[in-house]
Amino acid sequence: MEVSEVVLDEHQSNKQTALEDDGGIAENKQASCIGRELFRLRRKESNGSSHLEKGHLSDTEVCSLSGDKKPSSCLKDADERVKQESSKLSTSLSVDSFPVGLIKSLEKDTDAALSKNVAMSCGSQKGAKCYEENEIMQSRTQTMCQSSSGHAMPGQLHAAWETMQDMFAELLKEEIQRVVELEAENAVLQQSLAMLPQLQQDHKDLLDLRERIKRNKSNGIIMTEDRDMDGEYGDDEETDDEISLAPSDATNEDYYEALEVLNQHEFIAKSTAPEENEVLGERIDYSQEPPEEGDLSNDTDNVSEGDDYEQPRSRLPAPRPLQRGFSLWSVLKNAIGKDLNHITMPATINEPLSVLQRCAEELQYSYLLEKASNHDDSIERLVWVSLFACATYHGSPHRDAKPFNPLLGETYEWQSVDGRLRFIAEQVSHHPPVLAFHSENLISDYTIYGEVEVKNRFWGKSVEVFPAGRVHLRIPRHNDHYSWSKITTCIHNVVVGKLWIDNYGELVICNHETGEVSRIRFHKATGKEQGRLTGKIFDKKGTLMCSLIGNYMKQISIIPEASWSQKNIYGDMKCLWKCPAPPEDYDQQYCFSRFTIGLNELTPELRDALPPTDSRFRSDQRALEDGHLDKATPEKIRLEEKQRESSRRRKDRGEEWRCTWFNQRVPGTSQVKTGEDGEEPTWVFNGQYWKAREKQDWSLCPDIM
């Protein structure tokens, strides 16, 4: 910012005053006025030249007017210095860079000159007046020095500068306040935008609910009344493992109950739709999954044309319950490193199947065993047995609900619709939990049996399930005896995060008659793939015959080796198994397959034929399947407490538990067999179940329900 140099000289006014007071002392007036003239500053023009302020005279003009052509030497030196310094001020000066040294130098020279002139006229009255004028000039000089040094700058320019600074400060405050307000509005806007999708979905759900209620009223459908689980459960006698399930906020409970009712009505509406009735009328072969490739087709049809069999259901009675605000961590936090079989869980985290039924579920791939039984080559039979063992895991990664722990003495029976394949399982021990099973195919002439002790551990973030015991398969036609153990299943993120399941470990299948071995590695899940497996099949000499690669959740292929005599049949690589397509509403039906959906069905014929210990008669499991969530958990606790009471009574009487349909191979030995030497299981089927079923004699069955 350029500053116009201010003229401080008041020569004309001082000259007029001196002439009026005393016209005879021109020299004294000239001396005092020349000192003031020394402070005259020049203003720079736009072209760079300097000129004197209008109405003022130069030092030379003052001297010529006074008639003195030879001023004093000190004044002459001062005038010369003024000229020299003025030539240096041709450029613009800012307020902060004003030449203070020039002012101080001029002030010093002027004081000396004025003091000398005052001394010459100190004897006269006029000289005293000039001395007073000298004091006034010195005061003005000091004011000019302060202004040039960066202090107060008087005048209109300084006032404008201060006004501009005040205005800038006010504008800055207003701008800062506006930015802060905009930031606050932006935060509110971002929060509103984040809530917008949920609000839109809630609005849509509300409209759909109103529409369904209106449609149900028009059709005469009365919605079931919501039940308060707290009222029924609160008056029951508490057990050691009892837990609280209801949320503290009743409004949340009402909200979840409303969602459950809506979910059930939607599911039932789909089940009773005309197009669904057509599906219910279709005949579904549950003992086989039709292979994709022509050479994999089953040579033996399960159901011949014209046979009239009652087909299993294709949908569950009610959908899987929604999340009801239950925190699994409230149950598991005190169970780290312990066996979860000793902890009572709420029924809503279960699926409507027992562990016995999960064991029977593997028979949906029995067509692979029939395929093995029909081959004459022992390596081919081992290949198909390996495929059966791998296929049983295909749906497990989606089954995140826990099956019900069987009661001691609980049984489960299953038969194919044509009656050629049948299965029986019994819970033979409670501590430790051990089940024994036996299945036989009456046409293909094979038997699969074994025992399983379910062990699990909770590690804080995951639960590992590692079944002990071995599965045995016998094909008398070829005198084959196979056995293998189950691999480890791990449930991840049981407390926080999205729950997911993985299977890993090595599955070793041995043919104890021929010495051939199949070794299949289930790889742990990675970020890119889950379910990958690789396997190798060796003959009795340890020579590699073929390899298996693929994914047990998708498909499995074979790669034959040149050393195998059947290589020309399979080529370089061939797909042998593909997983079946899931049914409709797969997620709402606990991710069950079509075969699994029918396992807990209780038809009038089965109700009259089954023993009272069958899993289908479990009241807690039936309540969960039917969607009666408020009854499932109390019934589960009732059955478990009844089991504890029976155990206490046997202990008081000194009695030992005796199984009904399975016996200990070696009396007094209850530990399951886990060796790979082909040793028979500890618990063996006594063959009496099917005889008792024919006679409908269930007098040996205990009262456990």
Short mmCIF file of N, CA, C and O in Angstrom, two decimals, residues 326-428:
data_model
loop_
_atom_site.label_atom_id
_atom_site.label_comp_id
_atom_site.label_asym_id
_atom_site.label_seq_id
_atom_site.Cartn_x
_atom_site.Cartn_y
_atom_site.Cartn_z
N PHE A 326 -31.96 -62.46 21.13
CA PHE A 326 -31.23 -63.31 22.07
C PHE A 326 -29.73 -63.19 21.82
O PHE A 326 -29.27 -63.24 20.69
N SER A 327 -28.97 -63.03 22.90
CA SER A 327 -27.52 -62.93 22.81
C SER A 327 -26.90 -64.26 23.21
O SER A 327 -27.03 -64.71 24.35
N LEU A 328 -26.26 -64.92 22.24
CA LEU A 328 -25.61 -66.19 22.53
C LEU A 328 -24.47 -66.03 23.53
O LEU A 328 -24.15 -66.95 24.27
N TRP A 329 -23.88 -64.83 23.55
CA TRP A 329 -22.76 -64.60 24.46
C TRP A 329 -23.19 -64.71 25.92
O TRP A 329 -22.41 -65.12 26.79
N SER A 330 -24.45 -64.39 26.23
CA SER A 330 -24.93 -64.49 27.61
C SER A 330 -24.89 -65.93 28.10
O SER A 330 -24.82 -66.17 29.31
N VAL A 331 -24.93 -66.89 27.19
CA VAL A 331 -24.88 -68.31 27.57
C VAL A 331 -23.45 -68.84 27.51
O VAL A 331 -23.01 -69.59 28.39
N LEU A 332 -22.71 -68.43 26.48
CA LEU A 332 -21.41 -69.04 26.23
C LEU A 332 -20.27 -68.39 27.01
O LEU A 332 -19.19 -68.97 27.08
N LYS A 333 -20.48 -67.22 27.57
CA LYS A 333 -19.36 -66.53 28.21
C LYS A 333 -18.79 -67.29 29.40
O LYS A 333 -17.61 -67.13 29.75
N ASN A 334 -19.62 -68.14 30.03
CA ASN A 334 -19.16 -68.94 31.16
C ASN A 334 -18.83 -70.37 30.76
O ASN A 334 -18.65 -71.23 31.63
N ALA A 335 -18.75 -70.62 29.45
CA ALA A 335 -18.53 -71.99 28.99
C ALA A 335 -17.25 -72.14 28.18
O ALA A 335 -17.10 -73.13 27.48
N ILE A 336 -16.35 -71.17 28.28
CA ILE A 336 -15.13 -71.24 27.49
C ILE A 336 -14.29 -72.44 27.94
O ILE A 336 -14.00 -72.60 29.12
N GLY A 337 -13.93 -73.29 26.98
CA GLY A 337 -13.14 -74.47 27.26
C GLY A 337 -13.92 -75.64 27.82
O GLY A 337 -13.33 -76.66 28.17
N LYS A 338 -15.27 -75.52 27.89
CA LYS A 338 -16.09 -76.59 28.46
C LYS A 338 -16.85 -77.31 27.36
O LYS A 338 -16.92 -76.87 26.23
N ASP A 339 -17.46 -78.43 27.75
CA ASP A 339 -18.27 -79.22 26.84
C ASP A 339 -19.66 -78.61 26.79
O ASP A 339 -20.35 -78.49 27.81
N LEU A 340 -20.10 -78.23 25.59
CA LEU A 340 -21.39 -77.58 25.44
C LEU A 340 -22.56 -78.53 25.66
O LEU A 340 -23.71 -78.08 25.76
N ASN A 341 -22.31 -79.84 25.72
CA ASN A 341 -23.39 -80.79 25.99
C ASN A 341 -23.93 -80.66 27.40
O ASN A 341 -25.01 -81.16 27.70
N HIS A 342 -23.19 -79.99 28.29
CA HIS A 342 -23.62 -79.84 29.67
C HIS A 342 -24.32 -78.51 29.91
O HIS A 342 -24.58 -78.16 31.06
N ILE A 343 -24.60 -77.77 28.88
CA ILE A 343 -25.20 -76.44 29.02
C ILE A 343 -26.56 -76.43 28.34
O ILE A 343 -26.71 -76.92 27.21
N THR A 344 -27.56 -75.90 29.02
CA THR A 344 -28.90 -75.80 28.45
C THR A 344 -28.98 -74.58 27.55
O THR A 344 -28.74 -73.45 27.99
N MET A 345 -29.34 -74.81 26.31
CA MET A 345 -29.47 -73.73 25.33
C MET A 345 -30.94 -73.47 25.05
O MET A 345 -31.77 -74.38 25.16
N PRO A 346 -31.30 -72.26 24.65
CA PRO A 346 -32.70 -72.01 24.25
C PRO A 346 -33.02 -72.75 22.97
O PRO A 346 -32.17 -72.92 22.08
N ALA A 347 -34.26 -73.18 22.82
CA ALA A 347 -34.65 -74.00 21.68
C ALA A 347 -34.60 -73.22 20.38
O ALA A 347 -34.51 -73.82 19.30
N THR A 348 -34.65 -71.90 20.43
CA THR A 348 -34.69 -71.10 19.21
C THR A 348 -33.37 -71.12 18.45
O THR A 348 -33.34 -70.68 17.30
N ILE A 349 -32.29 -71.59 19.05
CA ILE A 349 -31.03 -71.69 18.32
C ILE A 349 -30.87 -73.07 17.69
O ILE A 349 -29.87 -73.33 17.04
N ASN A 350 -31.87 -73.94 17.88
CA ASN A 350 -31.80 -75.30 17.34
C ASN A 350 -32.53 -75.37 16.01
O ASN A 350 -33.28 -74.47 15.62
N GLU A 351 -32.32 -76.47 15.32
CA GLU A 351 -33.13 -76.84 14.18
C GLU A 351 -34.02 -78.00 14.61
O GLU A 351 -33.68 -78.74 15.54
N PRO A 352 -35.18 -78.18 13.98
CA PRO A 352 -36.13 -79.22 14.44
C PRO A 352 -35.71 -80.62 14.05
O PRO A 352 -36.46 -81.38 13.44
N LEU A 353 -34.49 -81.00 14.40
CA LEU A 353 -33.95 -82.34 14.20
C LEU A 353 -33.07 -82.69 15.39
O LEU A 353 -32.44 -81.80 15.98
N SER A 354 -33.00 -83.95 15.72
CA SER A 354 -32.06 -84.40 16.74
C SER A 354 -30.79 -84.88 16.08
O SER A 354 -30.72 -85.05 14.85
N VAL A 355 -29.78 -85.16 16.89
CA VAL A 355 -28.53 -85.68 16.35
C VAL A 355 -28.75 -87.04 15.70
O VAL A 355 -28.09 -87.39 14.72
N LEU A 356 -29.70 -87.81 16.21
CA LEU A 356 -30.02 -89.10 15.60
C LEU A 356 -30.53 -88.91 14.17
O LEU A 356 -30.18 -89.67 13.26
N GLN A 357 -31.37 -87.91 13.97
CA GLN A 357 -31.89 -87.65 12.64
C GLN A 357 -30.82 -87.09 11.71
O GLN A 357 -30.84 -87.36 10.50
N ARG A 358 -29.91 -86.31 12.27
CA ARG A 358 -28.79 -85.83 11.45
C ARG A 358 -27.93 -87.01 10.97
O ARG A 358 -27.36 -86.98 9.88
N CYS A 359 -27.84 -88.03 11.79
CA CYS A 359 -27.09 -89.22 11.38
C CYS A 359 -27.81 -89.94 10.24
O CYS A 359 -27.18 -90.39 9.27
N ALA A 360 -29.14 -90.03 10.32
CA ALA A 360 -29.91 -90.67 9.25
C ALA A 360 -29.92 -89.84 7.98
O ALA A 360 -30.15 -90.38 6.89
N GLU A 361 -29.66 -88.56 8.08
CA GLU A 361 -29.68 -87.66 6.92
C GLU A 361 -28.66 -88.07 5.86
O GLU A 361 -28.86 -87.80 4.67
N GLU A 362 -27.61 -88.74 6.26
CA GLU A 362 -26.57 -89.13 5.31
C GLU A 362 -27.07 -90.17 4.30
O GLU A 362 -26.46 -90.35 3.25
N LEU A 363 -28.19 -90.81 4.59
CA LEU A 363 -28.71 -91.83 3.69
C LEU A 363 -29.31 -91.24 2.42
O LEU A 363 -29.68 -92.01 1.52
N GLN A 364 -29.42 -89.95 2.31
CA GLN A 364 -29.91 -89.37 1.06
C GLN A 364 -28.93 -89.60 -0.08
O GLN A 364 -29.29 -89.46 -1.25
N TYR A 365 -27.70 -89.97 0.24
CA TYR A 365 -26.70 -90.28 -0.78
C TYR A 365 -26.45 -91.79 -0.86
O TYR A 365 -25.39 -92.23 -1.31
N SER A 366 -27.43 -92.58 -0.45
CA SER A 366 -27.25 -94.03 -0.44
C SER A 366 -27.11 -94.59 -1.86
O SER A 366 -26.57 -95.70 -2.03
N TYR A 367 -27.57 -93.86 -2.87
CA TYR A 367 -27.42 -94.35 -4.24
C TYR A 367 -25.95 -94.51 -4.61
O TYR A 367 -25.60 -95.30 -5.48
N LEU A 368 -25.06 -93.73 -3.95
CA LEU A 368 -23.62 -93.88 -4.20
C LEU A 368 -23.11 -95.22 -3.67
O LEU A 368 -22.23 -95.85 -4.27
N LEU A 369 -23.67 -95.67 -2.53
CA LEU A 369 -23.29 -96.98 -2.00
C LEU A 369 -23.84 -98.09 -2.88
O LEU A 369 -23.19 -99.14 -3.05
N GLU A 370 -25.03 -97.90 -3.39
CA GLU A 370 -25.57 -98.89 -4.31
C GLU A 370 -24.72 -98.97 -5.58
O GLU A 370 -24.51 -100.06 -6.13
N LYS A 371 -24.25 -97.80 -6.03
CA LYS A 371 -23.36 -97.78 -7.19
C LYS A 371 -22.08 -98.55 -6.88
O LYS A 371 -21.58 -99.33 -7.72
N ALA A 372 -21.53 -98.39 -5.68
CA ALA A 372 -20.32 -99.11 -5.30
C ALA A 372 -20.56 -100.61 -5.25
O ALA A 372 -19.71 -101.42 -5.68
N SER A 373 -21.73 -100.99 -4.74
CA SER A 373 -22.02 -102.42 -4.61
C SER A 373 -22.13 -103.10 -5.97
O SER A 373 -21.87 -104.31 -6.08
N ASN A 374 -22.46 -102.34 -7.02
CA ASN A 374 -22.67 -102.93 -8.34
C ASN A 374 -21.39 -103.03 -9.17
O ASN A 374 -21.44 -103.55 -10.29
N HIS A 375 -20.26 -102.52 -8.66
CA HIS A 375 -19.00 -102.57 -9.42
C HIS A 375 -18.19 -103.78 -8.98
O HIS A 375 -18.13 -104.12 -7.80
N ASP A 376 -17.52 -104.36 -9.97
CA ASP A 376 -16.67 -105.52 -9.69
C ASP A 376 -15.24 -105.12 -9.34
O ASP A 376 -14.56 -105.87 -8.62
N ASP A 377 -14.78 -103.98 -9.83
CA ASP A 377 -13.40 -103.53 -9.55
C ASP A 377 -13.34 -102.94 -8.15
O ASP A 377 -14.13 -102.05 -7.79
N SER A 378 -12.40 -103.41 -7.34
CA SER A 378 -12.32 -102.97 -5.94
C SER A 378 -11.95 -101.49 -5.83
O SER A 378 -12.41 -100.80 -4.90
N ILE A 379 -11.10 -100.98 -6.75
CA ILE A 379 -10.74 -99.56 -6.71
C ILE A 379 -11.96 -98.70 -7.04
O ILE A 379 -12.20 -97.66 -6.41
N GLU A 380 -12.77 -99.15 -8.00
CA GLU A 380 -13.99 -98.41 -8.32
C GLU A 380 -14.93 -98.39 -7.13
O GLU A 380 -15.56 -97.36 -6.85
N ARG A 381 -15.06 -99.49 -6.45
CA ARG A 381 -15.94 -99.51 -5.27
C ARG A 381 -15.42 -98.54 -4.21
O ARG A 381 -16.20 -97.81 -3.58
N LEU A 382 -14.11 -98.49 -4.03
CA LEU A 382 -13.53 -97.56 -3.06
C LEU A 382 -13.76 -96.11 -3.49
O LEU A 382 -13.97 -95.22 -2.64
N VAL A 383 -13.74 -95.86 -4.80
CA VAL A 383 -14.00 -94.50 -5.30
C VAL A 383 -15.41 -94.07 -4.94
O VAL A 383 -15.63 -92.96 -4.42
N TRP A 384 -16.41 -94.93 -5.15
CA TRP A 384 -17.79 -94.56 -4.87
C TRP A 384 -18.07 -94.48 -3.38
O TRP A 384 -18.86 -93.64 -2.94
N VAL A 385 -17.42 -95.30 -2.60
CA VAL A 385 -17.54 -95.17 -1.14
C VAL A 385 -16.94 -93.85 -0.68
O VAL A 385 -17.49 -93.17 0.21
N SER A 386 -15.83 -93.44 -1.29
CA SER A 386 -15.21 -92.16 -0.95
C SER A 386 -16.13 -91.00 -1.32
O SER A 386 -16.23 -90.00 -0.57
N LEU A 387 -16.80 -91.11 -2.46
CA LEU A 387 -17.74 -90.06 -2.85
C LEU A 387 -18.89 -89.96 -1.85
O LEU A 387 -19.35 -88.85 -1.51
N PHE A 388 -19.38 -91.10 -1.37
CA PHE A 388 -20.44 -91.08 -0.36
C PHE A 388 -19.98 -90.37 0.91
O PHE A 388 -20.70 -89.53 1.47
N ALA A 389 -18.78 -90.70 1.38
CA ALA A 389 -18.27 -90.09 2.61
C ALA A 389 -18.08 -88.58 2.46
O ALA A 389 -18.30 -87.82 3.42
N CYS A 390 -17.71 -88.13 1.26
CA CYS A 390 -17.50 -86.69 1.03
C CYS A 390 -18.83 -85.95 0.85
O CYS A 390 -19.00 -84.82 1.31
N ALA A 391 -19.78 -86.59 0.15
CA ALA A 391 -21.05 -85.93 -0.15
C ALA A 391 -21.87 -85.65 1.11
O ALA A 391 -22.69 -84.72 1.12
N THR A 392 -21.66 -86.40 2.17
CA THR A 392 -22.43 -86.19 3.39
C THR A 392 -22.16 -84.84 4.04
O THR A 392 -22.92 -84.41 4.91
N TYR A 393 -21.11 -84.14 3.61
CA TYR A 393 -20.77 -82.84 4.19
C TYR A 393 -21.27 -81.67 3.33
O TYR A 393 -21.07 -80.52 3.72
N HIS A 394 -21.90 -81.93 2.21
CA HIS A 394 -22.15 -80.86 1.25
C HIS A 394 -23.05 -79.76 1.79
O HIS A 394 -22.86 -78.59 1.48
N GLY A 395 -24.04 -80.07 2.63
CA GLY A 395 -24.93 -79.05 3.14
C GLY A 395 -24.55 -78.47 4.48
O GLY A 395 -25.16 -77.50 4.94
N SER A 396 -23.52 -79.03 5.12
CA SER A 396 -23.18 -78.62 6.48
C SER A 396 -22.74 -77.16 6.61
O SER A 396 -23.03 -76.54 7.64
N PRO A 397 -22.04 -76.55 5.65
CA PRO A 397 -21.65 -75.15 5.84
C PRO A 397 -22.82 -74.19 5.96
O PRO A 397 -22.67 -73.09 6.50
N HIS A 398 -24.01 -74.59 5.48
CA HIS A 398 -25.18 -73.72 5.57
C HIS A 398 -26.04 -74.02 6.79
O HIS A 398 -26.95 -73.26 7.10
N ARG A 399 -25.76 -75.10 7.48
CA ARG A 399 -26.58 -75.52 8.61
C ARG A 399 -26.03 -74.94 9.90
O ARG A 399 -25.31 -75.60 10.66
N ASP A 400 -26.35 -73.69 10.16
CA ASP A 400 -25.80 -72.99 11.32
C ASP A 400 -26.66 -73.16 12.56
O ASP A 400 -26.36 -72.55 13.60
N ALA A 401 -27.74 -73.93 12.49
CA ALA A 401 -28.57 -74.19 13.67
C ALA A 401 -28.13 -75.51 14.31
O ALA A 401 -27.78 -76.47 13.62
N LYS A 402 -28.19 -75.56 15.62
CA LYS A 402 -27.72 -76.73 16.37
C LYS A 402 -28.83 -77.78 16.45
O LYS A 402 -29.97 -77.45 16.76
N PRO A 403 -28.52 -79.07 16.19
CA PRO A 403 -29.54 -80.11 16.39
C PRO A 403 -29.78 -80.36 17.88
O PRO A 403 -28.92 -80.08 18.72
N PHE A 404 -30.93 -80.90 18.23
CA PHE A 404 -31.24 -81.21 19.62
C PHE A 404 -30.39 -82.39 20.09
O PHE A 404 -30.21 -83.37 19.36
N ASN A 405 -29.88 -82.28 21.31
CA ASN A 405 -29.17 -83.41 21.92
C ASN A 405 -30.17 -84.50 22.27
O ASN A 405 -31.18 -84.23 22.94
N PRO A 406 -29.93 -85.73 21.85
CA PRO A 406 -30.89 -86.80 22.15
C PRO A 406 -30.95 -87.09 23.65
O PRO A 406 -29.97 -86.97 24.38
N LEU A 407 -32.13 -87.51 24.10
CA LEU A 407 -32.30 -87.98 25.46
C LEU A 407 -31.76 -89.41 25.56
O LEU A 407 -31.72 -90.14 24.56
N LEU A 408 -31.38 -89.79 26.73
CA LEU A 408 -30.90 -91.16 26.93
C LEU A 408 -32.04 -92.13 26.65
O LEU A 408 -33.12 -92.03 27.24
N GLY A 409 -31.81 -93.08 25.74
CA GLY A 409 -32.84 -94.03 25.34
C GLY A 409 -33.68 -93.56 24.18
O GLY A 409 -34.55 -94.32 23.70
N GLU A 410 -33.46 -92.36 23.67
CA GLU A 410 -34.21 -91.87 22.52
C GLU A 410 -33.81 -92.64 21.26
O GLU A 410 -32.64 -93.01 21.08
N THR A 411 -34.76 -92.90 20.39
CA THR A 411 -34.52 -93.65 19.17
C THR A 411 -35.03 -92.86 17.97
O THR A 411 -35.81 -91.91 18.11
N TYR A 412 -34.60 -93.30 16.79
CA TYR A 412 -35.13 -92.74 15.55
C TYR A 412 -35.11 -93.82 14.48
O TYR A 412 -34.10 -94.51 14.28
N GLU A 413 -36.23 -93.96 13.83
CA GLU A 413 -36.39 -94.93 12.76
C GLU A 413 -36.68 -94.21 11.45
O GLU A 413 -37.42 -93.21 11.42
N TRP A 414 -36.09 -94.71 10.36
CA TRP A 414 -36.41 -94.19 9.03
C TRP A 414 -36.41 -95.33 8.04
O TRP A 414 -35.56 -96.23 8.10
N GLN A 415 -37.37 -95.28 7.11
CA GLN A 415 -37.45 -96.27 6.04
C GLN A 415 -37.73 -95.54 4.73
O GLN A 415 -38.45 -94.52 4.72
N SER A 416 -37.15 -96.02 3.66
CA SER A 416 -37.46 -95.46 2.35
C SER A 416 -38.89 -95.78 1.98
O SER A 416 -39.52 -96.68 2.55
N VAL A 417 -39.43 -95.04 1.01
CA VAL A 417 -40.83 -95.20 0.66
C VAL A 417 -41.12 -96.58 0.10
O VAL A 417 -42.26 -97.08 0.17
N ASP A 418 -40.12 -97.23 -0.49
CA ASP A 418 -40.33 -98.58 -1.03
C ASP A 418 -39.97 -99.65 -0.03
O ASP A 418 -40.15 -100.84 -0.30
N GLY A 419 -39.43 -99.25 1.15
CA GLY A 419 -39.14 -100.21 2.21
C GLY A 419 -37.88 -101.01 2.05
O GLY A 419 -37.58 -101.86 2.91
N ARG A 420 -37.08 -100.72 1.03
CA ARG A 420 -35.88 -101.54 0.83
C ARG A 420 -34.69 -101.05 1.65
O ARG A 420 -33.72 -101.78 1.82
N LEU A 421 -34.73 -99.82 2.14
CA LEU A 421 -33.64 -99.27 2.95
C LEU A 421 -34.22 -98.80 4.27
O LEU A 421 -35.18 -98.02 4.31
N ARG A 422 -33.65 -99.26 5.37
CA ARG A 422 -34.17 -98.88 6.68
C ARG A 422 -33.01 -98.57 7.64
O ARG A 422 -31.90 -99.08 7.48
N PHE A 423 -33.34 -97.75 8.64
CA PHE A 423 -32.32 -97.20 9.54
C PHE A 423 -32.89 -97.13 10.94
O PHE A 423 -34.06 -96.76 11.14
N ILE A 424 -32.07 -97.45 11.93
CA ILE A 424 -32.44 -97.31 13.33
C ILE A 424 -31.24 -96.79 14.11
O ILE A 424 -30.10 -97.22 13.88
N ALA A 425 -31.48 -95.83 15.00
CA ALA A 425 -30.42 -95.26 15.84
C ALA A 425 -30.96 -95.11 17.26
O ALA A 425 -32.17 -94.91 17.47
N GLU A 426 -30.05 -95.21 18.24
CA GLU A 426 -30.43 -95.08 19.65
C GLU A 426 -29.33 -94.34 20.40
O GLU A 426 -28.14 -94.56 20.13
N GLN A 427 -29.76 -93.49 21.34
CA GLN A 427 -28.81 -92.83 22.23
C GLN A 427 -28.49 -93.80 23.36
O GLN A 427 -29.31 -94.04 24.24
N VAL A 428 -27.27 -94.36 23.34
CA VAL A 428 -26.92 -95.44 24.27
C VAL A 428 -26.21 -94.92 25.51
O VAL A 428 -26.08 -95.67 26.49
#
